[in-house]
Coordinates of C-alpha atoms in Angstrom, one line a residue:
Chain J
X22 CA 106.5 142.8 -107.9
X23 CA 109.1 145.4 -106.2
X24 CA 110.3 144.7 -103.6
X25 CA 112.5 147.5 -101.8
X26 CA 115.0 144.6 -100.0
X27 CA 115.9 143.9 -103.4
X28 CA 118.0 147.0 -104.3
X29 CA 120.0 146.5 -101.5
X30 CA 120.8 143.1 -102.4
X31 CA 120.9 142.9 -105.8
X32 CA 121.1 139.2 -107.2
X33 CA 123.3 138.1 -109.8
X34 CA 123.7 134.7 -111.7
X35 CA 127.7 135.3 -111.8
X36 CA 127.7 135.2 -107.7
X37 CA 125.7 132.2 -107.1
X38 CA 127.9 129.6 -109.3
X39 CA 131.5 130.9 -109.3
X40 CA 133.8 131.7 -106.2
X41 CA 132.7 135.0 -106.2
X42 CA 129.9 134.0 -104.1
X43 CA 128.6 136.5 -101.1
X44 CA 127.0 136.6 -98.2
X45 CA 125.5 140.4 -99.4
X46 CA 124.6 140.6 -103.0
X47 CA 125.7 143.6 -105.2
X48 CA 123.2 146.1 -104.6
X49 CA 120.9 147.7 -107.1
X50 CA 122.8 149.3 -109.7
X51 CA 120.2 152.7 -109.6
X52 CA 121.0 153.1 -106.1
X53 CA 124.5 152.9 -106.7
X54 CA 124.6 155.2 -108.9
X55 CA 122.8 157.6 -107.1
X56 CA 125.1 157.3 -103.8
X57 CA 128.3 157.6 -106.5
X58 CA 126.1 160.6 -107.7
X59 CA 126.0 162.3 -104.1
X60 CA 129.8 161.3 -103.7
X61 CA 130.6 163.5 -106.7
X62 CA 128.3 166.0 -106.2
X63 CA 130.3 166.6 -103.2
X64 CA 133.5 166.8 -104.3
X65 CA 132.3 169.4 -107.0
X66 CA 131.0 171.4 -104.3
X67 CA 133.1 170.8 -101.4
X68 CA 136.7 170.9 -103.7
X69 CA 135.5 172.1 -107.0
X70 CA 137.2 169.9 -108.9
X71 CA 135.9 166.0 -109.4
X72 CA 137.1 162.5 -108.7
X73 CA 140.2 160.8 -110.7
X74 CA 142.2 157.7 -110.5
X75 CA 145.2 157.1 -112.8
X76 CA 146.9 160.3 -112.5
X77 CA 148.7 158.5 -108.9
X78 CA 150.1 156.1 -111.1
X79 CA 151.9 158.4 -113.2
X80 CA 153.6 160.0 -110.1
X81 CA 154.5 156.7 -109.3
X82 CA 155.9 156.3 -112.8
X83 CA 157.5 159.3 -113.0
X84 CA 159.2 158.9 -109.2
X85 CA 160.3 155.8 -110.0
X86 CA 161.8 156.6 -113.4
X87 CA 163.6 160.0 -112.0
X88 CA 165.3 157.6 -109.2
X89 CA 166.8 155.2 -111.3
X90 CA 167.7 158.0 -114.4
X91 CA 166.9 161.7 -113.7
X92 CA 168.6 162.6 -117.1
X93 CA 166.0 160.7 -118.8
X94 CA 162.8 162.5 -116.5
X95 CA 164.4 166.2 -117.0
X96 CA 164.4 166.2 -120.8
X97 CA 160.8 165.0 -120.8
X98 CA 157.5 167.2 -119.8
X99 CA 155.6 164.9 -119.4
X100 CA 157.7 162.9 -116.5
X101 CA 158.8 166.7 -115.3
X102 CA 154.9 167.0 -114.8
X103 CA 154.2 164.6 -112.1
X104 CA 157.3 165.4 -110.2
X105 CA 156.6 168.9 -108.9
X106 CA 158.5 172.0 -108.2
X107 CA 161.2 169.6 -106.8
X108 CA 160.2 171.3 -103.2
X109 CA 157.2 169.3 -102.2
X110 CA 156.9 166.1 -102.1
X111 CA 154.9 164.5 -105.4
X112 CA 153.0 162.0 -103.2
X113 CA 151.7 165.3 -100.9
X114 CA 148.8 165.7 -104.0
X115 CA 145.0 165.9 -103.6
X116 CA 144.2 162.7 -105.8
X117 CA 147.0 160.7 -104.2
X118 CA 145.3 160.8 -101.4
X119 CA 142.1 160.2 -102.9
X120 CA 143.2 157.3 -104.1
X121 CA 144.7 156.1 -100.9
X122 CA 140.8 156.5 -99.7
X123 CA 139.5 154.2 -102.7
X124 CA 141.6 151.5 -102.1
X125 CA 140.8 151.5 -98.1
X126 CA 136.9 152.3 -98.8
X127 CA 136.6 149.2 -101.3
X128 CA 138.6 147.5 -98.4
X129 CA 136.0 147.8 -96.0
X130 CA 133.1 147.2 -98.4
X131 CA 134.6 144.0 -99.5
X132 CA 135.1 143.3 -96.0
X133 CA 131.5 143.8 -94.4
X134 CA 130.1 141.6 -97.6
X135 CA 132.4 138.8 -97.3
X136 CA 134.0 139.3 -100.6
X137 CA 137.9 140.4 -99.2
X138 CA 139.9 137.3 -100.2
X139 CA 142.2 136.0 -103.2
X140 CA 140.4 135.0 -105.7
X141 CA 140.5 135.5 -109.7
X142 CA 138.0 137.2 -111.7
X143 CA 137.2 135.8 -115.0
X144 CA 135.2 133.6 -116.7
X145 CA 135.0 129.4 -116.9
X146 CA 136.7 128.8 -120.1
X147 CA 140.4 130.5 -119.6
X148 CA 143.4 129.7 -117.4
X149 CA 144.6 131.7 -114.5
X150 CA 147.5 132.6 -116.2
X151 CA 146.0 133.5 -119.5
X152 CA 143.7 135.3 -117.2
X153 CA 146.6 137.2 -115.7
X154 CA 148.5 138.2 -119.6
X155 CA 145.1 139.5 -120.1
X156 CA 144.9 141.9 -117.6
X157 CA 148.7 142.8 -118.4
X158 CA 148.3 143.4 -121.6
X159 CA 144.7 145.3 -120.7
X160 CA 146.1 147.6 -117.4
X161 CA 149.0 148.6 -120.6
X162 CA 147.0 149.8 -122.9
X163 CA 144.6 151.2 -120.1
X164 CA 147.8 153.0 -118.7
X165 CA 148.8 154.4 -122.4
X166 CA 145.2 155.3 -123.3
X167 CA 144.5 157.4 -120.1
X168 CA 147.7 159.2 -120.7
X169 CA 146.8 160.3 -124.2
X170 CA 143.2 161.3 -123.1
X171 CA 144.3 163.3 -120.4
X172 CA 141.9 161.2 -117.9
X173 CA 140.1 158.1 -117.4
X174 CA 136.4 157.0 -116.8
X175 CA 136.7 158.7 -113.2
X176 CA 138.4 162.1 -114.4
X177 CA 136.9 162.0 -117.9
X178 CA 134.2 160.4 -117.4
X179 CA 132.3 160.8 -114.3
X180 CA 133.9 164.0 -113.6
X181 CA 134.3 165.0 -117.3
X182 CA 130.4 163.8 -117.7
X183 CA 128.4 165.5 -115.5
X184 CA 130.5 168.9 -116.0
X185 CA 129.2 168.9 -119.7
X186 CA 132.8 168.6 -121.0
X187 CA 133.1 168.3 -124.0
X188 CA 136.6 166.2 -124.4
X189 CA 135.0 164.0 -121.4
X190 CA 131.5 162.9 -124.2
X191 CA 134.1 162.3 -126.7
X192 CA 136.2 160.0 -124.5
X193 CA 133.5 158.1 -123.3
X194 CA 131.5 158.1 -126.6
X195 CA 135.1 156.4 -127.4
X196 CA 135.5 154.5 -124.6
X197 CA 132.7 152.4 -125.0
X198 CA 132.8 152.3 -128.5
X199 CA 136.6 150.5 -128.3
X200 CA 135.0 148.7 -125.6
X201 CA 132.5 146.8 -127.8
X202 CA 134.1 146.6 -130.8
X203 CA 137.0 144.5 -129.4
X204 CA 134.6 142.5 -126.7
X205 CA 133.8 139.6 -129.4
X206 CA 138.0 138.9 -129.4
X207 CA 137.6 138.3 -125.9
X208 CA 134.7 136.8 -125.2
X209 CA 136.5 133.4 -124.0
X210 CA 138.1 135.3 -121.2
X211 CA 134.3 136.4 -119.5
X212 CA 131.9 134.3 -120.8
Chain R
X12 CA 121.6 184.5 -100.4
X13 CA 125.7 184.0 -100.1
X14 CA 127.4 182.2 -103.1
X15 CA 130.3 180.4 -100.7
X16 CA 130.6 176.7 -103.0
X17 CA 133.2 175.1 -103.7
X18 CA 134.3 175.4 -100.6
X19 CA 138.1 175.3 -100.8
X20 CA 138.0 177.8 -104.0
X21 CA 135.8 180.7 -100.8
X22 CA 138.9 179.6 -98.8
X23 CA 137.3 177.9 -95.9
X24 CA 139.9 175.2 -95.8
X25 CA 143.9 175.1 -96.8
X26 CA 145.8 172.6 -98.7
X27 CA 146.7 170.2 -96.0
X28 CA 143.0 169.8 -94.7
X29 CA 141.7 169.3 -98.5
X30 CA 144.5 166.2 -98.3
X31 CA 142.1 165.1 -95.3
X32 CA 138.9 165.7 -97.2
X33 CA 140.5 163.5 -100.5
X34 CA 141.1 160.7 -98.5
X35 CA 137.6 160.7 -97.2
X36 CA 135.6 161.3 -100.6
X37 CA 138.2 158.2 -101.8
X38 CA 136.6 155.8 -98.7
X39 CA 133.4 156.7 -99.7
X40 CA 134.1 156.5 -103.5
X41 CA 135.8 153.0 -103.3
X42 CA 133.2 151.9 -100.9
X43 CA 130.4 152.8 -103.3
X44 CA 132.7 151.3 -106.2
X45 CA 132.9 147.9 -104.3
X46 CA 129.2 148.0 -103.4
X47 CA 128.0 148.2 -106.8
X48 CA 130.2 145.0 -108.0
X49 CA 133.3 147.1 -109.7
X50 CA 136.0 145.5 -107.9
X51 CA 134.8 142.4 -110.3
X52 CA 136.3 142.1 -113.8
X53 CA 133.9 139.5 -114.6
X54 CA 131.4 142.0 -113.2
X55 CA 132.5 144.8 -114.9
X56 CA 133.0 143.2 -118.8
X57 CA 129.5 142.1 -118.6
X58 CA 128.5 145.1 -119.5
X59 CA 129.9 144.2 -123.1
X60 CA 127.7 141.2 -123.6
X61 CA 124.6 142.5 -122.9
X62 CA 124.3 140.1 -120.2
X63 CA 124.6 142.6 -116.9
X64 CA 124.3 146.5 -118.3
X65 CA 125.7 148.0 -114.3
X66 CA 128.6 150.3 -115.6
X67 CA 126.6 151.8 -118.1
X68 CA 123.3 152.2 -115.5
X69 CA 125.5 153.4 -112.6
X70 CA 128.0 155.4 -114.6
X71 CA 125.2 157.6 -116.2
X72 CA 122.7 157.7 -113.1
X73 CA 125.9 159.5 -110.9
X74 CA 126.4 161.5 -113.8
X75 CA 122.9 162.7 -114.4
X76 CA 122.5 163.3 -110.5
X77 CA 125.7 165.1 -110.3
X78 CA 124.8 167.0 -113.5
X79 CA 121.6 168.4 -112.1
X80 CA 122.9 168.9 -108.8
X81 CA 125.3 171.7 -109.8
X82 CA 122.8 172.9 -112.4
X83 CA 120.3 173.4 -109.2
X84 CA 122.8 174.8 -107.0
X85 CA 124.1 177.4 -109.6
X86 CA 121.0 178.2 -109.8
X87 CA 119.5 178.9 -106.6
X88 CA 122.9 181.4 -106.5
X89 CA 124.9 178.9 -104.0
X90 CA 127.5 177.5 -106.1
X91 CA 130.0 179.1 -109.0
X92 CA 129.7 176.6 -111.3
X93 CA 132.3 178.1 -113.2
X94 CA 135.2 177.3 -110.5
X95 CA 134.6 174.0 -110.9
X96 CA 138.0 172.6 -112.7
X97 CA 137.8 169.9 -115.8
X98 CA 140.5 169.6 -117.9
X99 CA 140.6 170.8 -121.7
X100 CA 139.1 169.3 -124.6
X101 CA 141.8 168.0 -126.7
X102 CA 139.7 166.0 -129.0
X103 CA 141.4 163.9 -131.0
X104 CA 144.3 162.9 -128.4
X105 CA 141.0 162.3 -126.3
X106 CA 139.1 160.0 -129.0
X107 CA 142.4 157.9 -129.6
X108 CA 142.8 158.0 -126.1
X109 CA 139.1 156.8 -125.0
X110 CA 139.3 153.9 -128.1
X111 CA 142.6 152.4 -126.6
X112 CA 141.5 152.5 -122.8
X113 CA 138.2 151.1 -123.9
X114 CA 139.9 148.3 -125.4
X115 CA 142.3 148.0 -122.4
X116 CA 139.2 147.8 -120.5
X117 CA 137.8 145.0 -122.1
X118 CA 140.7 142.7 -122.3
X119 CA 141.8 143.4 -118.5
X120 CA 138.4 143.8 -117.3
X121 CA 139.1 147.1 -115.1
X122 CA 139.7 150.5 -115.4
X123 CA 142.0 152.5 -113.2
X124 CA 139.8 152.9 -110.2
X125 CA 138.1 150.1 -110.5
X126 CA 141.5 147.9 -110.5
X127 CA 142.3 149.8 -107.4
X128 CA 138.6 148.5 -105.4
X129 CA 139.7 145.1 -107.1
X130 CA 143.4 145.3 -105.7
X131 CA 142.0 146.2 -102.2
X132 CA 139.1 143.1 -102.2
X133 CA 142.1 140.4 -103.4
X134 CA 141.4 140.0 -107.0
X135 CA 145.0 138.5 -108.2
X136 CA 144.2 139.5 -111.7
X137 CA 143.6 143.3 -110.5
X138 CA 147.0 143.1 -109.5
X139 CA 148.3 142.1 -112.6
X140 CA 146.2 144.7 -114.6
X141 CA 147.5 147.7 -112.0
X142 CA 151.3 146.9 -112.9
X143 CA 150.0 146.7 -116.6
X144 CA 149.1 150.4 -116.2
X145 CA 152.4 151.0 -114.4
X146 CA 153.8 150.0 -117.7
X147 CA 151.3 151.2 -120.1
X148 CA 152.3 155.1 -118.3
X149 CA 156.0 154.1 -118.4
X150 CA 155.7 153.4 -122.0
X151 CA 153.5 156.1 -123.0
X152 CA 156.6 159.1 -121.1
X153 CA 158.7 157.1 -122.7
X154 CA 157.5 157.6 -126.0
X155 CA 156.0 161.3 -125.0
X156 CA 158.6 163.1 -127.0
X157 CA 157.6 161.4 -130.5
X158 CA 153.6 161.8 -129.5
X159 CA 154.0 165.2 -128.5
X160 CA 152.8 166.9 -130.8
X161 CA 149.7 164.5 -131.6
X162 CA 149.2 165.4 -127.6
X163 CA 149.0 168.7 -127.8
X164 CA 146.7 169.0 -131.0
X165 CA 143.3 169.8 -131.3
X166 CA 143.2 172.0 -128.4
X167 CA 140.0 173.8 -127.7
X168 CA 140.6 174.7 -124.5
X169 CA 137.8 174.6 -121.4
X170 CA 135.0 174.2 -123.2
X171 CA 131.2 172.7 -122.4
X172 CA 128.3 170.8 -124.4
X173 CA 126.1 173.7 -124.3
X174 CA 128.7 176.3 -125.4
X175 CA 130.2 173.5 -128.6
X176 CA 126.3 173.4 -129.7
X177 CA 125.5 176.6 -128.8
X178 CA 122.5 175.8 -127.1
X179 CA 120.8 176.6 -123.4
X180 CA 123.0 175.0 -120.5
X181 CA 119.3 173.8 -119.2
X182 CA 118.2 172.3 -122.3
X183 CA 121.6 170.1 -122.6
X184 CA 121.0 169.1 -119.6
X185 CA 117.2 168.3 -120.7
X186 CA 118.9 165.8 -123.7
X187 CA 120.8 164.4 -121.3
X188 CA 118.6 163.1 -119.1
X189 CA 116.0 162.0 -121.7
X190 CA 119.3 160.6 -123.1
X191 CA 120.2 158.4 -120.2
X192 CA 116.3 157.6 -119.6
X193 CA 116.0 155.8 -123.3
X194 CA 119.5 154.0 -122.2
X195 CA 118.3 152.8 -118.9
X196 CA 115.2 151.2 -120.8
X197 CA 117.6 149.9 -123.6
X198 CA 119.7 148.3 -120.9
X199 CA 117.3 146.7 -118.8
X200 CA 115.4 145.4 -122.2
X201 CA 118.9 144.1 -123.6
X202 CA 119.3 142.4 -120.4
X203 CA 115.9 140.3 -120.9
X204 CA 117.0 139.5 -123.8
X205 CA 120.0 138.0 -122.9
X206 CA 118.4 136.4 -119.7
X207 CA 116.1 134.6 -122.2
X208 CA 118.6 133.6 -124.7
X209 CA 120.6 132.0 -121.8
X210 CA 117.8 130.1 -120.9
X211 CA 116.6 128.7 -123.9
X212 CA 120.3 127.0 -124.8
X213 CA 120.4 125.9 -121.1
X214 CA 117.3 123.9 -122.0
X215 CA 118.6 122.9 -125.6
X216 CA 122.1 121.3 -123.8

């Protein structure tokens, strides 16, 4: 039977026997998306341009690497890119900021629900440290693969997505598709 | 009827209040993010084993809202759809580039806003995985004068689904959405299935 409490508290095996355990469930994923719908909706309308999240980190990148050898940043366009007209700061930029506002908003969610503390996400069978390579060697390749696809699943994908792009179907046709091919080599680490 | 959306491209705001209106749209964004269980890797790479499909039904659900949203609002003559900025389609870069961040995504269990919602709720391996893409960029500029050209290939410039298949901009949008209802079903049916196979070798052990 439905039961309309239910989508805001959305029950999940995974919750109940690890420490991941909440006092609010995750709610229901259709409602979810709708509210990240309206959120993007938004930005299209109110910016027109849509939601990102790994372009920061290549300002970061690209700071860092100018501060410790500008020769190195000036010969390369792709460094030269993230560091601005050399006026502004590179920091002062929309999805910066943005990004700044995802970090604090998933704060505060975390927060009300009871789920803001150090934990580690993974599955029973694998060691926090193996745990922590993983995600190493998985935020590398993440970092690397965003680069070369101009975007993620936020500026490719979402944004990319509901614009009809056609670079943004490919990536996430592709996205998934690496996604499950590789999940079997993994499987130790989640399940 | 006055077309004035987006907003900032009419004017109605300048740079430094658009800074403002970023970091609100983030709250909300990594709020909803959080909300919906992506600040969990274990969450999150679930969605490869069939055993909780939320990426997937939340990832195409905001698209498909969003999608019909500015399809209703170009319509009705209030918003210039055409202002709206995504980036070029660079297609094979953005295939290789998809596979590899896919693959990323699965072994760290994140992807770049995601690990951001799971470095603000405490996840230690969130950490790990945002100075993994630290690294992942370095290497990639590092590299970028060698990859360069692969980069830049396959340019098509700004281009949309309907105008790649030379069909209506409505009846896209049509496929679509009969699109992401046949995945919803296939989701919540593959998630049964799972549910069921989990309980039958609970009762075999």
């Amino acid at each position: 039977m439905f039961k309309f409490k239910d989508w805001f508290h959305h029950h999940h095996h995974d919750n109940v026997r690890k420490g991941e355990l909440t006092p609010y469930h995750y709610t229901n994923p259709y409602l979810i998306g709708i509210l990240l719908g309206i959120v993007l909706l938004a930005t299209f309308v109110i910016m027109g341009r849509g939601l990102g999240a790994s372009s920061p980190l290549s300002t970061v990148v690209a700071v860092t690497v100018n501060a410790v050898s500008p020769e190195t940043t000036q010969n390369n366009s792709f460094f030269l890119g993230y560091l601005g007209d050399g006026e502004t700061n590179p920091f002062k930029n929309w999805l910066v900021f943005q990004v700044l506002g995802v970090i604090v908003g998933g704060f505060i969610s975390g927060a009300i629900a009871g789920r803001a503390r150090f934990i580690v996400s993974k599955g029973p069978r694998i060691s926090n440290n193996k745990r922590f390579l993983f995600a190493f060697i998985g935020g590398t390749l993440m970092g690397f693969g965003a680069k070369m696809a101009r975007g993620c699943t936020s500026g490719q994908g979402l944004t990319g997505g509901a614009l009809l792009s056609l670079g943004g179907w490919v990536f996430m046709i592709a996205t998934f598709a690496g996604a499950y091919a590789f999940a079997y080599f993994v499987r130790r680490q989640w399940t | 009827m006055d077309m004035n959306l987006p907003l900032f491209k009419f004017g109605y705001f300048n740079d430094e209040v658009s800074l403002i209106v970023a970091f609100v749209i983030g709250i909300a964004f990594g709020f909803v993010l959080e909300r919906g269980g992506f600040g969990s890797a274990r969450m999150l790479a679930a969605q490869f084993y069939f055993t909780d499909m939320r990426v997937f039904k939340v990832m195409f659900t905001a698209i498909t809202f969003a999608m019909i949203g500015v399809f209703y609002l170009s319509w009705l003559g209030y918003l210039d759809l055409s202002l709206i900025y995504y980036s070029d389609t660079y297609l094979l870069p953005q295939a290789l580039g998809g596979l590899i961040l896919g693959i990323g995504f699965v072994i760290g269990g994140y992807c770049p806003g995601t690990s951001g919602v799971g470095i603000a709720t405490g996840k230690i391996d969130a950490m790990f995985y945002g100075v993994g893409g630290l690294f992942g960029i370095f290497v990639f500029g590092e590299m970028f004068p060698w990859i360069e050209d692969f980069y830049n290939s396959t340019n098509m410039g700004k281009i949309n689904l309907p105008e790649f298949l030379g069909l209506d901009y409505g009846i896209v949008l049509f496929i679509v959405i009969l699109m992401a209802i046949a995945g919803f079903t296939g989701a919540d049916w593959g998630e049964k299935l799972m549910a069921k196979k989990k309980a039958s070798q609970v009762k075999e052990s």
